[in-house]
CSV table of C-alpha atoms and ligand atoms in Angstrom, one decimal:
chain,number,residue,atom,x,y,z
A,19,MET,CA,73.4,34.6,54.4
A,20,SER,CA,69.9,33.2,54.4
A,21,SER,CA,68.4,32.6,51.0
A,22,SER,CA,64.8,32.3,52.1
A,23,THR,CA,62.1,34.9,52.6
A,24,PRO,CA,60.4,34.5,55.9
A,25,VAL,CA,56.7,34.2,55.7
A,26,SER,CA,55.0,37.5,56.4
A,27,SER,CA,51.2,37.9,56.4
A,28,ALA,CA,49.2,37.0,53.4
A,29,ALA,CA,47.8,39.8,51.3
A,30,SER,CA,45.2,37.3,50.2
A,31,SER,CA,42.6,36.1,52.7
A,32,ALA,CA,43.2,32.8,54.5
A,33,LEU,CA,41.4,29.6,53.6
A,34,PRO,CA,37.8,30.6,53.7
A,35,THR,CA,36.1,27.2,53.4
A,36,ALA,CA,38.4,25.6,56.1
A,37,ALA,CA,38.0,28.7,58.3
A,38,ALA,CA,34.2,28.0,58.5
A,39,LYS,CA,34.8,24.6,60.2
A,40,ASP,CA,35.4,23.8,63.8
A,41,PHE,CA,38.7,22.4,64.9
A,42,PRO,CA,39.4,21.4,68.5
A,43,ALA,CA,41.9,23.5,70.6
A,44,ASP,CA,44.5,20.7,70.7
A,45,PHE,CA,44.4,20.1,67.0
A,46,VAL,CA,48.0,20.0,65.6
A,47,TRP,CA,48.8,22.0,62.4
A,48,GLY,CA,52.0,21.1,60.6
A,49,VAL,CA,54.1,20.7,57.5
A,50,ALA,CA,55.9,17.5,56.3
A,51,THR,CA,59.0,16.5,54.4
A,52,SER,CA,61.2,13.4,54.2
A,53,ALA,CA,64.9,12.9,54.5
A,54,PHE,CA,65.8,11.7,51.0
A,55,GLN,CA,63.6,14.2,49.3
A,56,ILE,CA,65.2,17.3,50.9
A,57,GLU,CA,68.5,16.6,52.7
A,58,GLY,CA,71.0,16.0,49.9
A,59,ALA,CA,74.5,15.5,51.4
A,60,HIS,CA,74.2,11.9,50.1
A,61,ASP,CA,77.7,10.8,51.2
A,62,ALA,CA,78.5,13.5,53.8
A,63,ASP,CA,80.0,12.8,57.3
A,64,GLY,CA,79.9,9.0,57.0
A,65,LYS,CA,76.4,8.5,55.6
A,66,GLY,CA,76.1,5.1,53.8
A,67,PRO,CA,74.2,4.7,50.5
A,68,SER,CA,70.5,4.0,50.5
A,69,ILE,CA,68.5,2.0,47.9
A,70,TRP,CA,67.3,5.3,46.4
A,71,ASP,CA,70.9,6.5,45.9
A,72,THR,CA,71.5,3.3,44.0
A,73,PHE,CA,68.2,3.3,42.1
A,74,CYS,CA,68.6,6.9,40.9
A,75,ARG,CA,71.9,5.8,39.2
A,76,GLN,CA,70.1,3.4,36.9
A,77,PRO,CA,69.4,4.9,33.5
A,78,GLY,CA,65.8,5.7,32.7
A,79,VAL,CA,64.2,5.3,36.1
A,80,ILE,CA,63.9,8.9,37.2
A,81,ALA,CA,62.0,11.2,34.8
A,82,ASP,CA,64.6,14.0,34.7
A,83,ALA,CA,67.6,11.6,35.4
A,84,SER,CA,68.1,13.4,38.7
A,85,ASN,CA,69.0,12.1,42.1
A,86,GLY,CA,69.0,13.0,45.8
A,87,ASP,CA,72.7,14.0,45.9
A,88,VAL,CA,71.9,17.7,46.5
A,89,ALA,CA,68.1,17.9,46.7
A,90,CYS,CA,67.2,21.0,48.8
A,91,GLU,CA,70.5,21.1,50.7
A,92,HIS,CA,68.5,20.8,53.9
A,93,TYR,CA,71.4,19.0,55.6
A,94,GLN,CA,73.3,22.4,55.3
A,95,ARG,CA,70.3,24.7,55.5
A,96,TRP,CA,68.3,23.1,58.3
A,97,GLU,CA,68.4,26.2,60.5
A,98,GLU,CA,67.0,28.4,57.8
A,99,ASP,CA,64.3,25.8,57.0
A,100,LEU,CA,63.3,25.6,60.7
A,101,ASP,CA,63.0,29.4,60.8
A,102,LEU,CA,60.8,29.2,57.8
A,103,ILE,CA,58.6,26.6,59.4
A,104,LYS,CA,58.4,28.7,62.6
A,105,SER,CA,57.4,31.7,60.5
A,106,LEU,CA,54.4,29.7,59.2
A,107,GLY,CA,53.0,29.7,62.7
A,108,VAL,CA,52.4,25.9,62.7
A,109,ASP,CA,52.6,23.6,65.8
A,110,ALA,CA,54.6,20.7,64.3
A,111,TYR,CA,57.1,19.5,61.7
A,112,ARG,CA,56.9,16.0,60.4
A,113,PHE,CA,60.4,14.8,59.1
A,114,SER,CA,62.1,11.5,58.6
A,115,VAL,CA,65.4,10.1,59.7
A,116,SER,CA,67.7,8.7,57.0
A,117,TRP,CA,68.6,5.2,58.3
A,118,PRO,CA,71.9,5.0,56.4
A,119,ARG,CA,72.9,8.5,57.7
A,120,VAL,CA,72.7,7.2,61.3
A,121,GLN,CA,73.6,3.5,60.7
A,122,PRO,CA,75.5,3.4,57.3
A,123,THR,CA,75.1,-0.4,56.7
A,124,GLY,CA,71.8,-0.8,58.6
A,125,GLN,CA,73.4,-2.8,61.3
A,126,GLY,CA,76.1,-2.6,63.9
A,127,ASP,CA,78.0,0.7,64.2
A,128,TRP,CA,76.2,4.0,64.5
A,129,ASN,CA,77.4,7.1,62.7
A,130,GLU,CA,77.7,9.7,65.5
A,131,ALA,CA,77.7,12.6,62.9
A,132,GLY,CA,74.4,11.4,61.6
A,133,LEU,CA,72.8,11.1,65.0
A,134,ALA,CA,74.1,14.5,66.0
A,135,PHE,CA,72.5,16.0,62.9
A,136,TYR,CA,69.1,14.8,63.9
A,137,GLU,CA,69.7,15.7,67.5
A,138,LYS,CA,70.5,19.3,66.4
A,139,LEU,CA,67.4,19.3,64.2
A,140,VAL,CA,65.1,18.2,67.0
A,141,ASP,CA,66.7,20.6,69.5
A,142,GLY,CA,66.2,23.3,66.8
A,143,MET,CA,62.5,22.5,66.6
A,144,LEU,CA,62.1,22.5,70.3
A,145,ALA,CA,63.9,25.8,70.6
A,146,ARG,CA,61.4,27.3,68.1
A,147,GLY,CA,58.4,25.8,69.9
A,148,LEU,CA,57.8,23.2,67.2
A,149,LYS,CA,56.7,19.7,68.0
A,150,PRO,CA,58.9,17.1,66.2
A,151,TYR,CA,57.0,14.3,64.4
A,152,LEU,CA,59.6,11.7,63.4
A,153,THR,CA,59.2,8.9,60.8
A,154,LEU,CA,61.7,6.1,60.9
A,155,ASN,CA,61.3,4.7,57.5
A,156,HIS,CA,60.5,7.0,54.6
A,157,TRP,CA,61.8,4.5,52.0
A,158,ASP,CA,65.6,5.1,52.1
A,159,LEU,CA,66.7,1.6,53.3
A,160,PRO,CA,70.5,1.2,53.7
A,161,GLN,CA,71.8,-0.4,50.4
A,162,ALA,CA,73.8,-2.9,52.5
A,163,LEU,CA,70.5,-4.4,53.7
A,164,GLN,CA,69.2,-4.6,50.2
A,165,ASP,CA,72.3,-6.5,49.3
A,166,ILE,CA,71.1,-9.3,51.5
A,167,GLY,CA,67.4,-9.2,50.3
A,168,GLY,CA,66.1,-6.0,51.9
A,169,TRP,CA,62.5,-6.0,53.0
A,170,GLY,CA,62.1,-9.4,51.3
A,171,ASN,CA,64.4,-10.9,53.9
A,172,ARG,CA,62.9,-11.4,57.4
A,173,VAL,CA,66.2,-10.5,59.0
A,174,THR,CA,65.6,-6.9,58.0
A,175,THR,CA,62.7,-6.8,60.5
A,176,GLU,CA,65.3,-7.4,63.3
A,177,ARG,CA,67.6,-4.8,61.9
A,178,PHE,CA,64.7,-2.3,61.8
A,179,VAL,CA,64.0,-3.0,65.5
A,180,GLU,CA,67.6,-2.2,66.4
A,181,TYR,CA,67.4,1.0,64.4
A,182,ALA,CA,64.1,2.0,65.9
A,183,VAL,CA,65.4,1.4,69.4
A,184,GLY,CA,68.6,3.3,68.7
A,185,ILE,CA,66.7,6.3,67.5
A,186,ALA,CA,64.1,6.1,70.2
A,187,LYS,CA,66.9,6.0,72.9
A,188,ARG,CA,68.5,9.1,71.4
A,189,LEU,CA,65.5,11.2,70.5
A,190,GLY,CA,62.4,9.5,72.0
A,191,GLY,CA,62.5,11.7,75.0
A,192,LYS,CA,62.3,14.9,72.9
A,193,VAL,CA,60.0,14.1,69.9
A,194,ALA,CA,56.2,14.3,70.1
A,195,SER,CA,55.7,11.3,67.9
A,196,ILE,CA,57.4,8.4,66.2
A,197,ALA,CA,55.9,6.6,63.1
A,198,THR,CA,57.5,3.4,62.1
A,199,HIS,CA,56.9,3.3,58.4
A,200,ASN,CA,55.7,5.8,55.8
A,201,GLU,CA,53.3,4.2,53.2
A,202,PRO,CA,54.4,0.5,53.4
A,203,TRP,CA,52.0,0.0,50.4
A,204,VAL,CA,54.4,2.1,48.2
A,205,VAL,CA,57.5,0.2,49.4
A,206,ALA,CA,55.9,-3.1,48.7
A,207,GLN,CA,53.9,-2.3,45.5
A,208,LEU,CA,55.9,0.3,43.7
A,209,GLY,CA,59.2,-0.9,45.0
A,210,HIS,CA,58.7,-4.6,44.5
A,211,GLU,CA,55.7,-5.4,42.2
A,212,SER,CA,55.7,-2.7,39.5
A,213,GLY,CA,59.3,-1.8,40.2
A,214,VAL,CA,59.0,1.9,39.4
A,215,PHE,CA,60.5,2.8,42.8
A,216,ALA,CA,63.6,1.6,44.6
A,217,PRO,CA,64.7,-1.1,44.7
A,218,GLY,CA,63.1,-1.7,41.3
A,219,ILE,CA,62.0,-5.4,41.8
A,220,LYS,CA,59.1,-6.7,39.7
A,221,ASP,CA,57.8,-9.7,41.5
A,222,ARG,CA,54.3,-9.9,43.1
A,223,ARG,CA,55.3,-12.7,45.5
A,224,ILE,CA,58.2,-10.7,46.9
A,225,ALA,CA,56.0,-7.6,47.1
A,226,ALA,CA,53.5,-9.5,49.3
A,227,GLN,CA,56.3,-10.9,51.5
A,228,VAL,CA,57.8,-7.4,51.8
A,229,SER,CA,54.4,-6.0,52.9
A,230,HIS,CA,54.3,-8.7,55.6
A,231,HIS,CA,57.8,-7.9,56.8
A,232,LEU,CA,57.1,-4.2,56.9
A,233,LEU,CA,54.0,-4.8,59.1
A,234,LEU,CA,55.9,-7.3,61.3
A,235,SER,CA,58.8,-4.9,61.7
A,236,HIS,CA,56.3,-2.2,62.7
A,237,GLY,CA,54.8,-4.4,65.4
A,238,LEU,CA,58.2,-5.5,66.7
A,239,ALA,CA,59.5,-2.0,66.8
A,240,ILE,CA,56.5,-0.6,68.5
A,241,THR,CA,56.8,-3.3,71.2
A,242,ALA,CA,60.5,-2.6,71.7
A,243,MET,CA,60.0,1.2,71.8
A,244,ARG,CA,57.1,0.9,74.1
A,245,ALA,CA,59.4,-0.9,76.6
A,246,LEU,CA,61.5,2.3,76.7
A,247,LYS,CA,58.5,4.2,78.2
A,248,LEU,CA,59.0,7.2,75.9
A,249,LYS,CA,56.9,10.3,76.1
A,250,ALA,CA,56.5,10.1,72.3
A,251,SER,CA,53.3,8.7,70.9
A,252,LEU,CA,53.9,5.7,68.6
A,253,GLY,CA,52.1,4.8,65.3
A,254,ILE,CA,52.4,4.2,61.6
A,255,VAL,CA,51.6,6.2,58.4
A,256,LEU,CA,49.6,4.7,55.6
A,257,ASN,CA,48.6,6.0,52.2
A,258,MET,CA,44.9,5.6,51.5
A,259,ALA,CA,42.3,6.5,48.9
A,260,PRO,CA,38.6,5.7,49.0
A,261,MET,CA,37.8,3.3,46.1
A,262,TYR,CA,34.4,4.1,44.5
A,263,PRO,CA,32.7,1.7,42.1
A,264,ALA,CA,32.2,3.3,38.7
A,265,THR,CA,28.6,2.0,38.6
A,266,ASP,CA,26.3,0.2,41.0
A,267,SER,CA,26.8,-3.1,39.2
A,268,ASP,CA,28.0,-6.1,41.3
A,269,ALA,CA,31.1,-6.5,39.1
A,270,ASP,CA,32.2,-2.8,39.7
A,271,ARG,CA,31.4,-3.0,43.4
A,272,THR,CA,33.4,-6.2,43.8
A,273,ALA,CA,36.3,-4.7,41.9
A,274,ALA,CA,36.3,-1.5,44.0
A,275,ARG,CA,36.1,-3.6,47.2
A,276,LEU,CA,39.2,-5.5,46.2
A,277,GLU,CA,41.1,-2.4,45.4
A,278,ASP,CA,40.2,-1.0,48.8
A,279,GLY,CA,41.4,-4.4,50.2
A,280,LYS,CA,44.7,-4.2,48.5
A,281,LEU,CA,45.4,-0.6,49.6
A,282,ARG,CA,43.6,0.0,53.0
A,283,ARG,CA,42.4,-3.3,54.5
A,284,TRP,CA,45.6,-5.2,53.8
A,285,TYR,CA,47.4,-2.9,56.3
A,286,MET,CA,44.5,-1.9,58.6
A,287,ASP,CA,43.1,-5.4,59.2
A,288,PRO,CA,46.4,-6.8,60.5
A,289,LEU,CA,47.0,-3.7,62.6
A,290,PHE,CA,43.6,-3.7,64.2
A,291,GLU,CA,42.2,-7.2,63.7
A,292,GLY,CA,45.3,-9.4,63.6
A,293,ARG,CA,44.5,-11.0,60.2
A,294,TYR,CA,44.9,-10.3,56.5
A,295,PRO,CA,41.6,-9.8,54.5
A,296,GLN,CA,40.4,-13.0,53.0
A,297,ASP,CA,39.5,-11.5,49.6
A,298,VAL,CA,43.0,-10.2,49.1
A,299,LEU,CA,44.5,-13.5,50.2
A,300,ASP,CA,42.3,-15.2,47.6
A,301,TYR,CA,43.4,-12.7,45.0
A,302,LEU,CA,47.1,-13.3,45.8
A,303,GLY,CA,46.7,-17.1,45.8
A,304,HIS,CA,50.2,-18.7,45.7
A,305,ASP,CA,51.8,-15.2,46.0
A,306,ALA,CA,50.3,-14.6,49.5
A,307,PRO,CA,53.0,-14.0,52.1
A,308,TYR,CA,54.5,-16.7,54.3
A,309,VAL,CA,53.4,-15.9,57.8
A,310,GLU,CA,55.0,-17.5,60.8
A,311,ALA,CA,52.9,-18.6,63.8
A,312,GLY,CA,52.6,-15.7,66.1
A,313,ASP,CA,53.4,-13.0,63.5
A,314,MET,CA,49.8,-11.6,63.4
A,315,ALA,CA,49.7,-11.1,67.2
A,316,LYS,CA,53.1,-9.3,67.0
A,317,ILE,CA,51.6,-6.9,64.3
A,318,GLN,CA,48.4,-6.2,66.2
A,319,VAL,CA,49.9,-4.3,69.1
A,320,PRO,CA,48.3,-1.2,70.4
A,321,ILE,CA,49.3,2.0,68.7
A,322,ASP,CA,48.6,5.6,69.6
A,323,PHE,CA,47.8,6.9,66.2
A,324,VAL,CA,47.4,6.1,62.5
A,325,GLY,CA,48.7,8.8,60.1
A,326,ILE,CA,46.9,9.0,56.8
A,327,ASN,CA,48.4,10.3,53.6
A,328,TYR,CA,45.6,11.4,51.3
A,329,TYR,CA,45.9,12.9,47.8
A,330,SER,CA,43.0,11.6,45.7
A,331,ARG,CA,40.4,8.9,45.2
A,332,GLY,CA,40.1,5.8,43.0
A,333,MET,CA,37.2,5.2,40.7
A,334,ILE,CA,37.1,1.5,39.9
A,335,SER,CA,35.2,-0.6,37.3
A,336,ALA,CA,35.4,-4.4,36.7
A,337,ASN,CA,37.8,-3.5,33.8
A,338,GLY,CA,40.2,-1.6,36.1
A,339,PRO,CA,40.7,2.0,37.3
A,340,VAL,CA,38.6,4.5,35.3
A,341,ASP,CA,40.7,7.0,33.4
A,342,ASN,CA,41.1,10.2,35.6
A,343,LYS,CA,40.7,12.4,32.5
A,344,THR,CA,37.1,11.3,31.9
A,345,SER,CA,35.7,12.5,35.3
A,346,GLY,CA,35.9,16.3,34.5
A,347,LEU,CA,37.4,16.9,37.9
A,348,GLU,CA,40.4,19.2,38.2
A,349,LEU,CA,43.7,17.2,37.9
A,350,THR,CA,46.9,18.0,39.7
A,351,ASP,CA,50.3,18.0,37.9
A,352,MET,CA,50.6,14.3,38.9
A,353,GLY,CA,47.3,13.6,37.0
A,354,TRP,CA,45.5,13.0,40.2
A,355,GLU,CA,41.9,14.1,40.6
A,356,VAL,CA,41.2,16.9,43.1
A,357,TYR,CA,38.5,15.3,45.3
A,358,PRO,CA,38.2,16.6,48.9
A,359,GLN,CA,35.0,14.7,49.6
A,360,GLY,CA,37.1,11.6,49.3
A,361,LEU,CA,39.1,12.6,52.4
A,362,THR,CA,35.9,13.0,54.5
A,363,ASP,CA,34.6,9.7,53.1
A,364,LEU,CA,37.9,7.9,53.9
A,365,LEU,CA,38.2,9.2,57.4
A,366,VAL,CA,34.6,8.4,58.2
A,367,SER,CA,35.1,4.9,56.8
A,368,ILE,CA,38.1,4.4,59.1
A,369,LYS,CA,36.1,5.4,62.1
A,370,ARG,CA,33.3,3.0,61.1
A,371,ASP,CA,35.6,0.0,60.2
A,372,TYR,CA,38.3,0.4,62.8
A,373,PRO,CA,37.0,1.6,66.1
A,374,GLY,CA,40.4,0.5,67.6
A,375,ALA,CA,42.1,3.4,65.7
A,376,LYS,CA,41.7,5.9,68.5
A,377,ARG,CA,43.6,8.8,67.0
A,378,LEU,CA,44.0,9.8,63.3
A,379,TYR,CA,46.2,12.4,61.7
A,380,VAL,CA,46.3,13.5,58.1
A,381,THR,CA,50.1,13.3,57.9
A,382,GLU,CA,50.3,14.3,54.3
A,383,ASN,CA,48.0,16.2,52.0
A,384,GLY,CA,48.7,18.6,49.2
A,385,GLY,CA,49.0,18.9,45.4
A,386,ALA,CA,51.7,19.2,42.8
A,387,PHE,CA,51.0,22.1,40.5
A,388,PRO,CA,53.3,23.8,38.0
A,389,ASP,CA,54.1,27.1,39.7
A,390,PRO,CA,56.3,29.6,37.9
A,391,VAL,CA,57.7,32.5,40.0
A,392,GLY,CA,55.9,35.5,38.7
A,393,ALA,CA,57.4,38.8,37.5
A,394,ASP,CA,56.6,40.2,41.0
A,395,GLY,CA,58.9,37.5,42.5
A,396,ARG,CA,56.0,35.6,44.0
A,397,VAL,CA,54.2,32.3,43.3
A,398,HIS,CA,50.5,32.8,42.8
A,399,ASP,CA,49.5,29.1,43.3
A,400,ALA,CA,45.7,29.7,43.6
A,401,ASP,CA,45.2,26.0,42.6
A,402,ARG,CA,47.2,24.7,45.6
A,403,THR,CA,45.6,27.2,48.0
A,404,ARG,CA,42.2,26.0,46.9
A,405,TYR,CA,43.3,22.4,47.3
A,406,LEU,CA,44.4,23.0,50.9
A,407,ASP,CA,41.3,25.0,51.7
A,408,THR,CA,38.9,22.4,50.5
A,409,HIS,CA,40.8,19.4,52.0
A,410,ILE,CA,41.3,21.0,55.4
A,411,ALA,CA,37.5,21.7,55.3
A,412,ALA,CA,37.0,18.0,54.5
A,413,VAL,CA,38.9,17.2,57.7
A,414,GLY,CA,36.6,19.6,59.5
A,415,ASP,CA,33.6,17.7,58.0
A,416,ALA,CA,35.1,14.4,59.3
A,417,LEU,CA,35.5,15.9,62.8
A,418,ALA,CA,31.9,17.0,62.7
A,419,GLN,CA,31.0,13.4,62.1
A,420,GLY,CA,32.9,12.3,65.2
A,421,VAL,CA,36.2,11.1,63.6
A,422,PRO,CA,39.0,11.3,66.2
A,423,MET,CA,41.3,13.6,64.2
A,424,GLY,CA,44.4,14.8,66.0
A,425,GLY,CA,46.0,17.0,63.3
A,426,TYR,CA,46.8,17.9,59.7
A,427,MET,CA,50.1,18.3,57.9
A,428,VAL,CA,50.7,19.8,54.5
A,429,TRP,CA,52.8,17.8,52.0
A,430,SER,CA,55.1,19.5,51.5
A,431,LEU,CA,57.0,22.3,53.2
A,432,LEU,CA,59.4,22.6,50.2
A,433,ASP,CA,59.4,21.7,46.6
A,434,ASN,CA,61.6,18.6,46.6
A,435,PHE,CA,62.7,15.3,44.9
A,436,GLU,CA,59.5,13.7,43.9
A,437,TRP,CA,60.9,10.2,43.5
A,438,ALA,CA,60.6,8.7,40.0
A,439,SER,CA,59.3,12.1,38.8
A,440,GLY,CA,62.5,13.8,39.9
A,441,TYR,CA,62.3,17.6,40.5
A,442,ALA,CA,59.7,18.3,37.8
A,443,LYS,CA,56.7,18.0,40.1
A,444,ARG,CA,56.4,20.6,42.8
A,445,PHE,CA,54.5,19.9,46.0
A,446,GLY,CA,55.9,22.6,48.1
A,447,ILE,CA,54.1,25.5,49.7
A,448,VAL,CA,57.5,27.0,49.6
A,449,HIS,CA,59.2,27.3,46.1
A,450,VAL,CA,62.8,26.1,45.8
A,451,ASP,CA,65.0,27.5,43.1
A,452,TYR,CA,67.3,24.5,42.6
A,453,ALA,CA,70.0,26.6,41.0
A,454,THR,CA,70.4,29.0,44.0
A,455,GLN,CA,68.5,27.0,46.7
A,456,ARG,CA,66.5,30.2,47.3
A,457,ARG,CA,63.2,29.4,49.2
A,458,THR,CA,60.2,31.6,48.3
A,459,PRO,CA,56.9,31.0,50.2
A,460,LYS,CA,54.1,30.6,47.7
A,461,ASP,CA,50.7,32.3,48.2
A,462,SER,CA,49.5,28.9,49.6
A,463,ALA,CA,52.1,29.2,52.4
A,464,LEU,CA,50.9,32.7,53.2
A,465,ALA,CA,47.3,31.6,53.2
A,466,TYR,CA,48.1,28.5,55.3
A,467,LYS,CA,50.0,30.7,57.8
A,468,ASP,CA,47.1,33.1,58.1
A,469,PHE,CA,44.7,30.3,58.6
A,470,VAL,CA,46.8,28.6,61.3
A,471,VAL,CA,47.5,31.9,63.1
A,472,GLN,CA,43.7,32.5,63.2
A,473,GLN,CA,43.2,29.0,64.6
A,474,VAL,CA,45.8,29.4,67.2
A,475,SER,CA,44.4,32.8,68.3
A,476,GLN,CA,40.9,31.3,68.6
A,477,ARG,CA,42.4,28.5,70.7
A,478,ARG,CA,44.0,31.2,73.0
A,479,THR,CA,40.7,33.1,73.3
A,480,ALA,CA,38.9,29.8,74.0
A,481,ARG,CA,41.4,29.0,76.8
A,482,GLN,CA,41.1,32.4,78.3
A,483,GLY,CA,37.3,32.3,78.2
B,14,IFM,O1,56.3,12.8,47.9
B,14,IFM,C1,55.5,11.8,48.3
B,14,IFM,C2,55.9,11.4,49.7
B,14,IFM,O2,57.2,11.0,49.9
B,14,IFM,C3,55.0,10.2,50.2
B,14,IFM,N1,53.7,10.5,49.9
B,14,IFM,C4,53.3,11.0,48.6
B,14,IFM,C5,54.1,12.2,48.3
B,14,IFM,C6,53.6,12.7,46.9
B,14,IFM,O3,53.8,11.8,45.9
């Protein structure tokens, strides 16, 4: 029996600020998740362990000492979850493939049961009229590859190309889009410099090398997948935040510029200009990555889109990031400032700085807020609804300034495993009761649905007119 409530129409009005903006008829509305955060079934049907399976077993690294073993049981409940997505009225579902589910050791033999799962999932989307947006690497590297150095070992770039081509051959004729990596900055920085994410390495030199290997593997995989002449569009997803100087002083401006360099230009410059930014290379000094002749050209291959994951801004002084609590802005449960203007500023800056980036999507945007289920059995998440309203409106403002936006996806469809924060932080527009796995659409889901339905009906009317 299904344990989710399908999304009916919102009693509340839709998203009023967003509804006042203009979105083009082909704009894609979606919701997003990732494999490790929702699937569970960590060792089912031949799946191999990922670095996150291993990492979660280290004491003290996950806030609530949890792991991804069960998560949202999406591996078992995928049909019900696709029905839920369909009932939201959206065009697209962004999901990721777990590499160790389809290739347990990250090389050689494929796991047919794992491939069949994603094939069913994609066919299920198509049967429901949903466009599949696939991400290849949302952080769950096969542990067997970590055992030989993981992303710090150049060999992993070759393994990634094999994986990408295998998935592209199997699913590339059905999916609308394939992104190579999700947020390579997180993998490099949080996984290898601060070590708060898997694989838990704390070494700036390795982190820089990892970022280079991620970019190189991206370029190599794009070239290899391009040769297959897929109908899917090909790109990458980056996390970004505009970095504002705390004051107009030269010192603060230089510090903000460097932070922007480390987060945004370090990835965008190689992708679109074929070089690393000099100020960041200078900052890294001896820790700068080893780059073989020809690597930068391999990275700078044409892509169809850049996905941008936006949550908040950075406010930077010469002494480091300014404490979020001092700004007076609303903070999410992650302690991140709610700052929709930052999304417009960021998107406009990308259009200005990277004219080669022809198509942009917001591939993640949303907020964690503590949402208890009310006595009426509903989740009245007015904070999240407001967050979505103002951020979608911010995308509308970017469109009005000529930014080539292709779509917007809410992070996340479901409450899920929020990495080092465990299950304590809830990003979903659908509440998950982890004891029963019951899914309850929050008010934000109802409002998003109403908004999207309105957009789609305007689209139809425009076509008929
Ligand atoms: O949950 C993550 C997601 O996996 C990647 N982007 C940021 C989200 C919220 O932290």
